[in-house]
Amino acid sequence: MSKTPFFELRLYVAGQTAKSLAACANLKRICETHLAGQYRIEIIDLSKNPKLAAGDQILALPTLVRRLPKPVKKIIGDLSNEDRVLVGLDVRPL
């Protein structure tokens, strides 16, 4: 069986809004369920440091960026659709 890759995820949010909080909770739940021990989440609050949006070219919030494994992928929204998130992260095939 092939070794599962390590996922480095960066979630961009804007303060403690309902969508931001939902995205954080949904991401943590999905990662614990499907990637236990194989992920790292960095949460970046752009209301505190808006300059950080330029690095990953963030246009909407919340946005999840999969930095590893390559290629970089982005998922926009509160991450409530688990299947869409798993497909977007390449955890589950289409």
Tab-separated table of N, CA and C in Angstrom:
chain	number	residue	atom	x	y	z
A	1	MET	N	0.848	-1.194	0.000
A	1	MET	CA	0.000	0.000	0.000
A	1	MET	C	0.887	1.249	0.000
A	2	SER	N	0.528	2.254	-0.741
A	2	SER	CA	1.362	3.449	-0.836
A	2	SER	C	1.235	4.292	0.434
A	3	LYS	N	2.326	4.990	0.745
A	3	LYS	CA	2.353	5.839	1.922
A	3	LYS	C	1.500	7.083	1.643
A	4	THR	N	0.671	7.430	2.603
A	4	THR	CA	-0.166	8.620	2.443
A	4	THR	C	0.697	9.860	2.619
A	5	PRO	N	0.556	10.851	1.734
A	5	PRO	CA	1.380	12.053	1.840
A	5	PRO	C	0.990	12.901	3.053
A	6	PHE	N	1.916	13.757	3.472
A	6	PHE	CA	1.655	14.697	4.552
A	6	PHE	C	1.006	15.942	3.958
A	7	PHE	N	-0.044	16.427	4.601
A	7	PHE	CA	-0.778	17.591	4.100
A	7	PHE	C	-0.424	18.821	4.918
A	8	GLU	N	0.044	19.841	4.233
A	8	GLU	CA	0.286	21.128	4.866
A	8	GLU	C	-0.803	22.073	4.367
A	9	LEU	N	-1.669	22.479	5.280
A	9	LEU	CA	-2.854	23.258	4.929
A	9	LEU	C	-2.787	24.627	5.581
A	10	ARG	N	-3.235	25.623	4.832
A	10	ARG	CA	-3.281	26.991	5.346
A	10	ARG	C	-4.695	27.505	5.120
A	11	LEU	N	-5.362	27.895	6.195
A	11	LEU	CA	-6.732	28.404	6.104
A	11	LEU	C	-6.719	29.905	6.354
A	12	TYR	N	-7.168	30.636	5.361
A	12	TYR	CA	-7.269	32.095	5.474
A	12	TYR	C	-8.681	32.461	5.891
A	13	VAL	N	-8.797	33.243	6.958
A	13	VAL	CA	-10.103	33.665	7.466
A	13	VAL	C	-10.070	35.169	7.712
A	14	ALA	N	-11.246	35.724	8.022
A	14	ALA	CA	-11.347	37.150	8.340
A	14	ALA	C	-12.030	37.296	9.694
A	15	GLY	N	-11.245	37.305	10.746
A	15	GLY	CA	-11.798	37.487	12.085
A	15	GLY	C	-12.623	36.296	12.541
A	16	GLN	N	-13.482	36.542	13.512
A	16	GLN	CA	-14.288	35.488	14.124
A	16	GLN	C	-15.712	35.473	13.549
A	17	THR	N	-15.827	35.564	12.237
A	17	THR	CA	-17.153	35.532	11.616
A	17	THR	C	-17.709	34.116	11.654
A	18	ALA	N	-18.997	33.988	11.436
A	18	ALA	CA	-19.634	32.667	11.431
A	18	ALA	C	-19.004	31.765	10.377
A	19	LYS	N	-18.748	32.323	9.184
A	19	LYS	CA	-18.136	31.514	8.114
A	19	LYS	C	-16.721	31.095	8.471
A	20	SER	N	-15.958	32.000	9.072
A	20	SER	CA	-14.585	31.681	9.461
A	20	SER	C	-14.564	30.575	10.509
A	21	LEU	N	-15.421	30.705	11.521
A	21	LEU	CA	-15.485	29.696	12.586
A	21	LEU	C	-15.954	28.357	12.040
A	22	ALA	N	-16.923	28.386	11.129
A	22	ALA	CA	-17.415	27.143	10.524
A	22	ALA	C	-16.310	26.481	9.708
A	23	ALA	N	-15.564	27.276	8.945
A	23	ALA	CA	-14.478	26.724	8.132
A	23	ALA	C	-13.424	26.062	9.018
A	24	CYS	N	-13.070	26.701	10.124
A	24	CYS	CA	-12.078	26.131	11.053
A	24	CYS	C	-12.575	24.804	11.613
A	25	ALA	N	-13.804	24.797	12.090
A	25	ALA	CA	-14.367	23.587	12.693
A	25	ALA	C	-14.497	22.465	11.665
A	26	ASN	N	-14.992	22.797	10.477
A	26	ASN	CA	-15.155	21.789	9.428
A	26	ASN	C	-13.811	21.216	8.998
A	27	LEU	N	-12.808	22.074	8.841
A	27	LEU	CA	-11.494	21.602	8.417
A	27	LEU	C	-10.886	20.663	9.456
A	28	LYS	N	-10.975	21.038	10.725
A	28	LYS	CA	-10.402	20.193	11.776
A	28	LYS	C	-11.107	18.836	11.825
A	29	ARG	N	-12.420	18.849	11.675
A	29	ARG	CA	-13.177	17.590	11.707
A	29	ARG	C	-12.797	16.701	10.520
A	30	ILE	N	-12.737	17.285	9.333
A	30	ILE	CA	-12.392	16.520	8.126
A	30	ILE	C	-10.978	15.953	8.250
A	31	CYS	N	-10.040	16.754	8.717
A	31	CYS	CA	-8.656	16.288	8.847
A	31	CYS	C	-8.538	15.165	9.868
A	32	GLU	N	-9.206	15.301	11.007
A	32	GLU	CA	-9.143	14.253	12.027
A	32	GLU	C	-9.766	12.955	11.522
A	33	THR	N	-10.810	13.080	10.725
A	33	THR	CA	-11.499	11.892	10.212
A	33	THR	C	-10.704	11.200	9.116
A	34	HIS	N	-10.117	11.973	8.205
A	34	HIS	CA	-9.530	11.395	6.993
A	34	HIS	C	-8.004	11.475	6.917
A	35	LEU	N	-7.389	12.341	7.713
A	35	LEU	CA	-5.936	12.543	7.608
A	35	LEU	C	-5.248	12.476	8.967
A	36	ALA	N	-5.813	11.778	9.916
A	36	ALA	CA	-5.288	11.777	11.293
A	36	ALA	C	-3.785	11.538	11.311
A	37	GLY	N	-3.068	12.471	11.943
A	37	GLY	CA	-1.622	12.351	12.075
A	37	GLY	C	-0.841	12.690	10.824
A	38	GLN	N	-1.516	13.110	9.765
A	38	GLN	CA	-0.825	13.358	8.493
A	38	GLN	C	-1.083	14.766	7.976
A	39	TYR	N	-1.326	15.692	8.872
A	39	TYR	CA	-1.612	17.047	8.427
A	39	TYR	C	-1.135	18.073	9.444
A	40	ARG	N	-0.983	19.302	8.939
A	40	ARG	CA	-0.706	20.452	9.791
A	40	ARG	C	-1.551	21.594	9.256
A	41	ILE	N	-2.243	22.268	10.150
A	41	ILE	CA	-3.107	23.390	9.756
A	41	ILE	C	-2.509	24.680	10.308
A	42	GLU	N	-2.401	25.666	9.423
A	42	GLU	CA	-2.009	27.009	9.831
A	42	GLU	C	-3.196	27.916	9.526
A	43	ILE	N	-3.698	28.602	10.536
A	43	ILE	CA	-4.841	29.494	10.329
A	43	ILE	C	-4.324	30.932	10.321
A	44	ILE	N	-4.644	31.636	9.247
A	44	ILE	CA	-4.178	33.010	9.078
A	44	ILE	C	-5.384	33.940	9.061
A	45	ASP	N	-5.422	34.849	10.023
A	45	ASP	CA	-6.526	35.805	10.145
A	45	ASP	C	-6.129	37.083	9.409
A	46	LEU	N	-6.736	37.281	8.252
A	46	LEU	CA	-6.377	38.437	7.428
A	46	LEU	C	-6.907	39.753	7.989
A	47	SER	N	-7.833	39.686	8.963
A	47	SER	CA	-8.268	40.939	9.586
A	47	SER	C	-7.147	41.491	10.473
A	48	LYS	N	-6.229	40.625	10.909
A	48	LYS	CA	-5.092	41.055	11.728
A	48	LYS	C	-3.867	41.364	10.883
A	49	ASN	N	-3.709	40.650	9.779
A	49	ASN	CA	-2.523	40.840	8.940
A	49	ASN	C	-2.883	40.671	7.463
A	50	PRO	N	-3.518	41.686	6.865
A	50	PRO	CA	-4.010	41.566	5.487
A	50	PRO	C	-2.911	41.358	4.445
A	51	LYS	N	-1.682	41.757	4.740
A	51	LYS	CA	-0.593	41.610	3.762
A	51	LYS	C	-0.321	40.147	3.431
A	52	LEU	N	-0.675	39.230	4.321
A	52	LEU	CA	-0.396	37.811	4.095
A	52	LEU	C	-1.229	37.219	2.958
A	53	ALA	N	-2.281	37.915	2.526
A	53	ALA	CA	-3.135	37.408	1.447
A	53	ALA	C	-2.388	37.361	0.117
A	54	ALA	N	-1.431	38.241	-0.077
A	54	ALA	CA	-0.740	38.332	-1.367
A	54	ALA	C	0.050	37.070	-1.685
A	55	GLY	N	0.676	36.460	-0.694
A	55	GLY	CA	1.532	35.306	-0.926
A	55	GLY	C	0.820	34.160	-1.629
A	56	ASP	N	-0.397	33.859	-1.221
A	56	ASP	CA	-1.156	32.775	-1.843
A	56	ASP	C	-2.247	33.305	-2.771
A	57	GLN	N	-2.202	34.595	-3.086
A	57	GLN	CA	-3.167	35.222	-3.999
A	57	GLN	C	-4.604	34.925	-3.575
A	58	ILE	N	-4.927	35.312	-2.348
A	58	ILE	CA	-6.252	35.066	-1.789
A	58	ILE	C	-7.205	36.158	-2.254
A	59	LEU	N	-8.320	35.740	-2.858
A	59	LEU	CA	-9.290	36.698	-3.385
A	59	LEU	C	-10.612	36.656	-2.634
A	60	ALA	N	-10.893	35.572	-1.934
A	60	ALA	CA	-12.156	35.423	-1.207
A	60	ALA	C	-11.864	34.704	0.111
A	61	LEU	N	-12.747	34.890	1.076
A	61	LEU	CA	-12.556	34.261	2.385
A	61	LEU	C	-13.816	33.535	2.821
A	62	PRO	N	-13.717	32.477	3.572
A	62	PRO	CA	-12.476	31.776	3.891
A	62	PRO	C	-11.959	30.986	2.695
A	63	THR	N	-10.629	30.820	2.639
A	63	THR	CA	-9.991	30.025	1.593
A	63	THR	C	-9.009	29.059	2.233
A	64	LEU	N	-9.103	27.804	1.819
A	64	LEU	CA	-8.160	26.790	2.256
A	64	LEU	C	-7.134	26.585	1.149
A	65	VAL	N	-5.853	26.632	1.507
A	65	VAL	CA	-4.781	26.400	0.549
A	65	VAL	C	-4.046	25.129	0.960
A	66	ARG	N	-3.975	24.180	0.029
A	66	ARG	CA	-3.172	22.981	0.266
A	66	ARG	C	-1.796	23.270	-0.291
A	67	ARG	N	-0.820	23.459	0.596
A	67	ARG	CA	0.547	23.786	0.180
A	67	ARG	C	1.342	22.529	-0.118
A	68	LEU	N	1.104	21.474	0.620
A	68	LEU	CA	1.723	20.171	0.377
A	68	LEU	C	0.646	19.122	0.496
A	69	PRO	N	0.660	18.048	-0.253
A	69	PRO	CA	1.597	17.794	-1.343
A	69	PRO	C	1.324	18.703	-2.536
A	70	LYS	N	2.353	18.918	-3.330
A	70	LYS	CA	2.213	19.738	-4.534
A	70	LYS	C	1.311	19.004	-5.519
A	71	PRO	N	0.612	19.660	-6.422
A	71	PRO	CA	0.581	21.100	-6.618
A	71	PRO	C	-0.298	21.790	-5.572
A	72	VAL	N	-0.093	23.094	-5.436
A	72	VAL	CA	-0.913	23.890	-4.526
A	72	VAL	C	-2.346	23.886	-5.032
A	73	LYS	N	-3.295	23.721	-4.118
A	73	LYS	CA	-4.719	23.753	-4.480
A	73	LYS	C	-5.444	24.668	-3.521
A	74	LYS	N	-6.551	25.249	-3.986
A	74	LYS	CA	-7.348	26.161	-3.155
A	74	LYS	C	-8.805	25.731	-3.151
A	75	ILE	N	-9.425	25.879	-1.987
A	75	ILE	CA	-10.855	25.623	-1.847
A	75	ILE	C	-11.438	26.831	-1.128
A	76	ILE	N	-12.443	27.441	-1.736
A	76	ILE	CA	-13.061	28.647	-1.167
A	76	ILE	C	-14.386	28.259	-0.518
A	77	GLY	N	-14.652	28.824	0.652
A	77	GLY	CA	-15.931	28.600	1.320
A	77	GLY	C	-15.746	28.084	2.733
A	78	ASP	N	-16.863	27.733	3.378
A	78	ASP	CA	-16.809	27.332	4.788
A	78	ASP	C	-16.489	25.846	4.982
A	79	LEU	N	-16.207	25.142	3.880
A	79	LEU	CA	-15.773	23.743	3.909
A	79	LEU	C	-16.845	22.811	4.475
A	80	SER	N	-18.101	23.205	4.354
A	80	SER	CA	-19.192	22.390	4.905
A	80	SER	C	-19.521	21.186	4.029
A	81	ASN	N	-19.138	21.224	2.742
A	81	ASN	CA	-19.384	20.092	1.854
A	81	ASN	C	-18.153	19.182	1.905
A	82	GLU	N	-18.218	18.179	2.774
A	82	GLU	CA	-17.053	17.318	3.029
A	82	GLU	C	-16.548	16.628	1.769
A	83	ASP	N	-17.458	16.121	0.949
A	83	ASP	CA	-17.032	15.438	-0.275
A	83	ASP	C	-16.254	16.380	-1.193
A	84	ARG	N	-16.741	17.602	-1.328
A	84	ARG	CA	-16.062	18.580	-2.193
A	84	ARG	C	-14.670	18.899	-1.652
A	85	VAL	N	-14.549	19.003	-0.343
A	85	VAL	CA	-13.250	19.286	0.277
A	85	VAL	C	-12.292	18.119	0.043
A	86	LEU	N	-12.769	16.896	0.245
A	86	LEU	CA	-11.907	15.722	0.072
A	86	LEU	C	-11.445	15.573	-1.374
A	87	VAL	N	-12.335	15.830	-2.320
A	87	VAL	CA	-11.955	15.780	-3.735
A	87	VAL	C	-10.972	16.921	-4.034
A	88	GLY	N	-11.256	18.099	-3.509
A	88	GLY	CA	-10.389	19.263	-3.739
A	88	GLY	C	-8.987	19.061	-3.187
A	89	LEU	N	-8.877	18.333	-2.079
A	89	LEU	CA	-7.577	18.058	-1.480
A	89	LEU	C	-6.903	16.830	-2.081
A	90	ASP	N	-7.592	16.152	-3.004
A	90	ASP	CA	-7.114	14.896	-3.600
A	90	ASP	C	-7.007	13.781	-2.570
A	91	VAL	N	-7.858	13.825	-1.562
A	91	VAL	CA	-7.899	12.740	-0.581
A	91	VAL	C	-8.808	11.641	-1.125
A	92	ARG	N	-9.853	12.054	-1.813
A	92	ARG	CA	-10.818	11.131	-2.388
A	92	ARG	C	-10.927	11.408	-3.886
A	93	PRO	N	-10.919	10.359	-4.714
A	93	PRO	CA	-11.058	10.575	-6.160
A	93	PRO	C	-12.437	11.111	-6.525
A	94	LEU	N	-12.535	11.705	-7.709
A	94	LEU	CA	-13.815	12.266	-8.181
A	94	LEU	C	-14.882	11.194	-8.293
